[in-house]
Each structure stands twice: as structure tokens, then as C-alpha cells.
Amino acid sequence: MSVTFGPPSGSPNWRLTKLEIALLLCQGASPKTAFQAASEALDLLERLGDKQGMGRALHAIAISHVMAKDYEAATKKGLEALELIRSSGDKRAEAVLLETLVSWSITQEKPHKALVMAKEALALRLELQAPPLEEARACLLLVDALAGVKKVRRGLKAAEECLDRLKKVDDRANVYGLVVVAMAQLKRDHPELALTATDEAIDIAREMGDKRLEMNLQYTQAEVNVQLQSRSDAMEAAEDAAAIAEELQDAKAEGDAECLMFSLLVRGTLDRPSLVKALNAAKKARGLYQKAQNRTGEAKALIHKASILGVDSATSSAEEMLQVAAEAHDIFEEEECIMGQSAALQMVAEAQLAKENFDEASSAAKDRRAVWKGLGCRKEEGDAVLQLARIHLGSTDYDAAEKHGLEAQKIFQEVGDKAAESVACVHLAQACLKKMSNEAEGETKEALASFSYRTSAERAMRAVNDAITACRHLGSKQLRAGALFWRAQVLGFRGRLEEALRVVCDAEKCFESIASGSAMVQCKVLAADCLAGLKHYDEAKEVADQAIKQASGLHDRQAESQAKGCLERIEKAEKKSKEVVAPPVQAAPKGLDAALATKRLMNIVKDVIAADDEISVRERRSHQWTGHTGGFLKQNTVQNLVDGGLA
């Protein structure tokens, strides 16, 4: 005799329970577990012909695909769910599903599809006289979609119309409308006007006495101040958010605020004090997440800690980084979080690279690649391939570095990621430049007689030019500066020192505009070497001395050592030039001896390549993870209000 616990599988209560379980699993379980539960619910609902339930189950399946970063499959299932929901006549559920599909389309960089659905979603919200928060969220998605098709003015108009409607409801609705306007102003690249809107929203929240609302608005304030390039004000907003979270005795929210501070600290000048503060923020965040029993948050904080340890060149830091990253990987594996596992593997590979365990570093990067390749996620696979290129640069396997750099470039071209494509081109240029320097000390007649040298030189020039072209219309000063810096390196090695000097000065101006101090030091060092190659020794010594002082002020020991080495090279070259006596009969040759000029330049070129500079590594280490987990500066602001429990 068998005993059955619970209602029979065909009963209405049981099928609804199955569906609710599936939806709950989509909020925190693994993609596989969520998919299985949603599929079981769909099977039961199909037998009963429940179209609305089938639509919700398909929605859950779509979410499970998003959890696995398979947006194509998610969109397909989402559209199937939309048809079923529409046929059931549930307009509110239809609006929710449309908004979900809009968000996914924006993530896939398909703004035209997003725009069509965003208009439908907002129209439904207005027809249903939806609550203010729902209307604000729909309008914000419309603003995002309009920005994607370069119609930011229409986005602002839609936001202002939304504010006009919401401020007639009550103070809370007014706040939501002001946030939408602030985001629309950011899309128009008017952060000063966005700041006015967020200031007003915060004042209203304070008058209401709603601490949680004020806390979430501080995140928006931080985002606006980042756009204004006012890191101190952004930090102040993050600190205010942390203080409110502590007052509310919300350990998770306080941990989130500490992660926000971490993100802000690593966005600016990576001097020693900032690194120490960032490390402390990561440690504090972990403790808070442990208190909140939030395992994913704890692992996220560990990744932040590992990324800071990776900046330190000490062997002990690399060992600790490896331990911390491995611990984070174990937690993410337990939580079945694919994004987290990938980030942890990235840090493991970086730690092994710092320890010069190249085989182990490659193994971790290959594991990371396999995760995304199996899911068909080309962009994330490209990131892993790019890391492999950097590892091969460190191991001096320059052919493999060139191969993976070129492969990463093609992947990013395929998915339309211009920023990542620019970074891949920089890595490709570095590999070619190293092959050139291994074959010759400069671009001499002997070097040009070599087919392999000429091939590497052509590929290096093409790569740096492609890097500049890829980021031309992105507005990223960081990417442009990095591409210019490496173009100057290639030009310098090839003996075109005057052109190299002009390009590296442009790169330094870009780095100065984003307060990237260590990169400015590298630019000054390269400029000084170019000036020395041109025999402008007094000017070269002056620039090298400026580099030393700047590096010292940043407490950047590695940059200071490189700058001092540069000054020593210049002084030796100047001394040697004074000792040389011109032959009495033969006149001094006109122009530069490319081999002699570039030989001096190669010392700093090799140092910078070996360190891989902060131009690409630090940005990708710090922001690749925070972009999708810390993510406070990039996430949907109104959705953040929902997550804060304000609906």
C-alpha cells in the first residue's frame, strides 16, 4: 500500500504550488534547478489547458535561461509566454512580461525591438491606471529604449510627462517621477540637471521621514556624481546610504553600500590610500553579508577583495588573492551562480598569473571559457579568450597571445561590443610588439629585411589603429587613452619618435581627464624616452622628474621605480653623447639612428608590457565584476527602489 503526501498532482492547488516553487527558484537557485521546476509546472498546466498558468510557467523558464546568460532562448520563451498571457486577457501580467522583454532586449543591445515593446508596456500601465511605481518603471524602460535608438530628447519628454502625472498623486510618486527625469537627463549627458532632480527627490524623502527611500535615492545620487566626475560627492552619497542602512539595522543593505563605496574607489586614481580604503570596504562588506546570511553577497565581497590584492605586486598578496578567489568560487559553486563562478575563475587565473604559474592560470581561464561556450554566451567567452591572451603575454608565448588576441577581437566584432574589441586590439598590439622586440632592437634595415618582423610591425600598427577606431564613438576616455598609449609605443619602437611623442601627450591628456594618475606617469616616462631619443635631454630630464614626483605622490612604487630608471637612462645617454667626438673628415649624419634611439625606448616598453599597465588590466579586473554584481552604478534605478521594498 503506497502513501501519498500532499494533494494529487492534477489538483489546482498542487499545480499552483508547483508554479510558485518554480518562480521562487528563479529568484535564487541555479538555472538548471529553476528550469526543471518551471518545466514540471508547465507540463501539469498544459494538461489542464490553463493558458495563464502556462504563460507564467514559460516566463519562469525564460528567466532560468537569463540566469544562464542565454538571452536568445530567454527571449524566445518570453515571446511564447506573452502570446499565452495575451490570450488569457490578463493585461497586468502582459505589461509585466513586456517590461521583462524590454529589459532583455536592451541587454542584448537590440533597442529597436525594445522600443516597440516599451511603448506597449507604458500604454498598458496608463490604461490600467497602474500604481505610480509601476508607471515610473515602465517609463524608465522607455527612456532607456529611446536612448538606445539615439532619441534622448524624446526620452526626456516622456520622463517629464511622467513626472507631471505622478506629482499630482502624492510625494512618493513625485519622487519616482524625479528619478525618471534624472535618468533621462543622464542619457542626454546632462548630469548637472540630473543632480538637481535627485537633490529634490532626496529632500522630499527626508520630509516624508522615509529612511529606506532616502537610502535608495543616495545610490542614484552616487551614480549622478560619477557622471559629473565628482568622486568625493559620490563617496559622500555612498557613506550616507551606509549610515542609513546601519540605522535601519539592515546588514545586507549596509553591505551593498560598502560594495558601492568599493566600486567608487576603484573607479578613480588607484593610489595606495584608495587601495587600502577599497580593501577595507570589501572586508567590511563580507562581514555584513555574513551577518545577513547572504552567501552570494559574501562571495561578491571576496571577489572585490581578491581584485584589490591583485593590484599589489607582492608574492604574498598573490597567494592571498588565490586563496580568497578559491573561497569565493566554492561559495558560488554551492549557490550555483554561474556569473559568480566565472568571476572567481577570472580572479584565480589572475592570481596564478601573478605567481607566474602560467599553466594553472591558463587552466582556470580555459575553464571559464568552457562555462560560457557551453551556454553559447559569446561575449563572456570573448572575455575569457582575452584573459588567455594576457596570460600568454606573461608566459612569453607571444604567438599564442597573438592568436587569442585576434580571436577575442573577432568575437567582440561578432557581438558588436566595441569597447571590448578595442581592449582586444590593444592586447593584440602588445603581442606583436613583443615579437618585434624579440627579433630586433629597433626598426633597422636589417629588421625590415625580415619578413616575420615586417609582418609583426604591420599587424601591430593595424591593431592599435583598430583599437582607436573601435572606441572612437563610445565616449570612453579610458579606452581612447589606452589605445593612444599603445600606438605611441609601436610608433616609438619603429623610430617615429616625434609622432610617438605627439600621440603619448594626447594619451596623457585623456588619462588626466579621468584622474588616472599611474597611467599619466607611464605616459610621462614614454614621452621622456622619446625626447631623449630626439636628443632633447634637458626637456627629457624635466619630464622624467615630473613622473617621479607624480608617482611618489601616488605612493605607486612600481611607477616610481620605472620613472627613476627612465631618468637614469636619460642621464647616461646625455653623458655618452657628450663623450662622443665627431670624426674629423666625415660630417655627422642627418636624422636619427633608429636602432640607437629605439634601443633606449625599449627598456620602458618591455617594463610596461610585462606589467600590462593599468590601461586595460585594472579597468577590466575592477569593473568586469562590479558591472554585473556590485553593479550599483549601472542597475535600473527604479527597480532598485522596488528591491528596497518600497512598492
mmCIF file of N, CA and C in Angstrom, residues 403-448:
data_model
loop_
_atom_site.group_PDB
_atom_site.id
_atom_site.type_symbol
_atom_site.label_atom_id
_atom_site.label_comp_id
_atom_site.label_asym_id
_atom_site.label_seq_id
_atom_site.Cartn_x
_atom_site.Cartn_y
_atom_site.Cartn_z
ATOM 1 N N LYS A 403 47.405 34.917 -31.283
ATOM 2 C CA LYS A 403 46.290 34.097 -31.748
ATOM 3 C C LYS A 403 45.023 34.374 -30.935
ATOM 4 N N HIS A 404 45.151 34.386 -29.596
ATOM 5 C CA HIS A 404 43.971 34.604 -28.751
ATOM 6 C C HIS A 404 43.498 36.056 -28.807
ATOM 7 N N GLY A 405 44.435 36.990 -28.954
ATOM 8 C CA GLY A 405 44.036 38.384 -29.094
ATOM 9 C C GLY A 405 43.210 38.602 -30.346
ATOM 10 N N LEU A 406 43.631 37.972 -31.444
ATOM 11 C CA LEU A 406 42.893 38.081 -32.697
ATOM 12 C C LEU A 406 41.534 37.393 -32.595
ATOM 13 N N GLU A 407 41.502 36.233 -31.915
ATOM 14 C CA GLU A 407 40.236 35.520 -31.743
ATOM 15 C C GLU A 407 39.254 36.342 -30.910
ATOM 16 N N ALA A 408 39.753 36.963 -29.840
ATOM 17 C CA ALA A 408 38.897 37.810 -28.997
ATOM 18 C C ALA A 408 38.357 38.991 -29.797
ATOM 19 N N GLN A 409 39.226 39.597 -30.611
ATOM 20 C CA GLN A 409 38.788 40.721 -31.446
ATOM 21 C C GLN A 409 37.627 40.309 -32.348
ATOM 22 N N LYS A 410 37.738 39.139 -32.981
ATOM 23 C CA LYS A 410 36.696 38.667 -33.896
ATOM 24 C C LYS A 410 35.384 38.372 -33.153
ATOM 25 N N ILE A 411 35.502 37.802 -31.945
ATOM 26 C CA ILE A 411 34.296 37.514 -31.154
ATOM 27 C C ILE A 411 33.568 38.804 -30.810
ATOM 28 N N PHE A 412 34.323 39.811 -30.360
ATOM 29 C CA PHE A 412 33.704 41.075 -29.960
ATOM 30 C C PHE A 412 33.130 41.813 -31.171
ATOM 31 N N GLN A 413 33.774 41.669 -32.331
ATOM 32 C CA GLN A 413 33.199 42.244 -33.554
ATOM 33 C C GLN A 413 31.873 41.563 -33.879
ATOM 34 N N GLU A 414 31.846 40.256 -33.677
ATOM 35 C CA GLU A 414 30.644 39.467 -33.963
ATOM 36 C C GLU A 414 29.463 39.893 -33.097
ATOM 37 N N VAL A 415 29.740 40.166 -31.804
ATOM 38 C CA VAL A 415 28.648 40.532 -30.888
ATOM 39 C C VAL A 415 28.427 42.036 -30.825
ATOM 40 N N GLY A 416 29.272 42.795 -31.528
ATOM 41 C CA GLY A 416 29.094 44.246 -31.577
ATOM 42 C C GLY A 416 29.530 44.987 -30.336
ATOM 43 N N ASP A 417 30.470 44.416 -29.577
ATOM 44 C CA ASP A 417 30.968 45.074 -28.363
ATOM 45 C C ASP A 417 32.232 45.856 -28.712
ATOM 46 N N LYS A 418 32.058 47.130 -29.034
ATOM 47 C CA LYS A 418 33.172 47.957 -29.486
ATOM 48 C C LYS A 418 34.205 48.201 -28.383
ATOM 49 N N ALA A 419 33.732 48.367 -27.156
ATOM 50 C CA ALA A 419 34.665 48.623 -26.044
ATOM 51 C C ALA A 419 35.598 47.434 -25.849
ATOM 52 N N ALA A 420 35.018 46.247 -25.784
ATOM 53 C CA ALA A 420 35.838 45.048 -25.600
ATOM 54 C C ALA A 420 36.726 44.809 -26.816
ATOM 55 N N GLU A 421 36.222 45.123 -27.993
ATOM 56 C CA GLU A 421 37.029 44.980 -29.210
ATOM 57 C C GLU A 421 38.269 45.860 -29.135
ATOM 58 N N SER A 422 38.114 47.079 -28.640
ATOM 59 C CA SER A 422 39.253 47.990 -28.510
ATOM 60 C C SER A 422 40.304 47.421 -27.567
ATOM 61 N N VAL A 423 39.863 46.860 -26.448
ATOM 62 C CA VAL A 423 40.795 46.264 -25.489
ATOM 63 C C VAL A 423 41.500 45.056 -26.109
ATOM 64 N N ALA A 424 40.769 44.244 -26.862
ATOM 65 C CA ALA A 424 41.372 43.078 -27.525
ATOM 66 C C ALA A 424 42.442 43.523 -28.518
ATOM 67 N N CYS A 425 42.184 44.587 -29.248
ATOM 68 C CA CYS A 425 43.167 45.107 -30.207
ATOM 69 C C CYS A 425 44.436 45.571 -29.503
ATOM 70 N N VAL A 426 44.285 46.177 -28.325
ATOM 71 C CA VAL A 426 45.456 46.608 -27.550
ATOM 72 C C VAL A 426 46.301 45.398 -27.159
ATOM 73 N N HIS A 427 45.652 44.330 -26.709
ATOM 74 C CA HIS A 427 46.393 43.113 -26.362
ATOM 75 C C HIS A 427 47.079 42.515 -27.582
ATOM 76 N N LEU A 428 46.396 42.534 -28.713
ATOM 77 C CA LEU A 428 46.973 42.034 -29.956
ATOM 78 C C LEU A 428 48.209 42.849 -30.335
ATOM 79 N N ALA A 429 48.125 44.163 -30.183
ATOM 80 C CA ALA A 429 49.265 45.032 -30.481
ATOM 81 C C ALA A 429 50.449 44.721 -29.570
ATOM 82 N N GLN A 430 50.157 44.471 -28.291
ATOM 83 C CA GLN A 430 51.237 44.151 -27.356
ATOM 84 C C GLN A 430 51.965 42.873 -27.768
ATOM 85 N N ALA A 431 51.204 41.852 -28.197
ATOM 86 C CA ALA A 431 51.815 40.596 -28.616
ATOM 87 C C ALA A 431 52.711 40.812 -29.832
ATOM 88 N N CYS A 432 52.227 41.579 -30.785
ATOM 89 C CA CYS A 432 53.024 41.853 -31.989
ATOM 90 C C CYS A 432 54.263 42.679 -31.653
ATOM 91 N N LEU A 433 54.108 43.631 -30.754
ATOM 92 C CA LEU A 433 55.243 44.469 -30.360
ATOM 93 C C LEU A 433 56.319 43.645 -29.662
ATOM 94 N N LYS A 434 55.903 42.711 -28.843
ATOM 95 C CA LYS A 434 56.876 41.842 -28.176
ATOM 96 C C LYS A 434 57.610 40.971 -29.193
ATOM 97 N N LYS A 435 56.902 40.485 -30.200
ATOM 98 C CA LYS A 435 57.556 39.697 -31.242
ATOM 99 C C LYS A 435 58.567 40.546 -32.012
ATOM 100 N N MET A 436 58.239 41.812 -32.244
ATOM 101 C CA MET A 436 59.170 42.735 -32.902
ATOM 102 C C MET A 436 60.414 42.953 -32.060
ATOM 103 N N SER A 437 60.207 43.188 -30.748
ATOM 104 C CA SER A 437 61.345 43.483 -29.869
ATOM 105 C C SER A 437 62.230 42.267 -29.658
ATOM 106 N N ASN A 438 61.651 41.073 -29.771
ATOM 107 C CA ASN A 438 62.461 39.858 -29.656
ATOM 108 C C ASN A 438 63.346 39.656 -30.879
ATOM 109 N N GLU A 439 62.893 40.186 -32.020
ATOM 110 C CA GLU A 439 63.631 39.973 -33.263
ATOM 111 C C GLU A 439 64.652 41.073 -33.534
ATOM 112 N N ALA A 440 64.394 42.274 -33.056
ATOM 113 C CA ALA A 440 65.310 43.392 -33.335
ATOM 114 C C ALA A 440 65.207 44.420 -32.229
ATOM 115 N N GLU A 441 66.262 45.252 -32.106
ATOM 116 C CA GLU A 441 66.261 46.308 -31.086
ATOM 117 C C GLU A 441 65.679 47.606 -31.617
ATOM 118 N N GLY A 442 65.292 47.614 -32.850
ATOM 119 C CA GLY A 442 64.699 48.786 -33.463
ATOM 120 C C GLY A 442 64.433 48.512 -34.922
ATOM 121 N N GLU A 443 63.764 49.440 -35.598
ATOM 122 C CA GLU A 443 63.400 49.203 -36.989
ATOM 123 C C GLU A 443 64.558 49.609 -37.904
ATOM 124 N N THR A 444 65.563 48.753 -37.977
ATOM 125 C CA THR A 444 66.728 48.971 -38.824
ATOM 126 C C THR A 444 66.494 48.358 -40.203
ATOM 127 N N LYS A 445 67.447 48.588 -41.096
ATOM 128 C CA LYS A 445 67.355 47.969 -42.426
ATOM 129 C C LYS A 445 67.371 46.452 -42.310
ATOM 130 N N GLU A 446 68.183 45.955 -41.350
ATOM 131 C CA GLU A 446 68.260 44.510 -41.146
ATOM 132 C C GLU A 446 66.907 43.956 -40.679
ATOM 133 N N ALA A 447 66.272 44.692 -39.779
ATOM 134 C CA ALA A 447 64.971 44.245 -39.276
ATOM 135 C C ALA A 447 63.934 44.221 -40.393
ATOM 136 N N LEU A 448 63.919 45.291 -41.206
ATOM 137 C CA LEU A 448 62.936 45.382 -42.282
ATOM 138 C C LEU A 448 63.161 44.337 -43.375
#
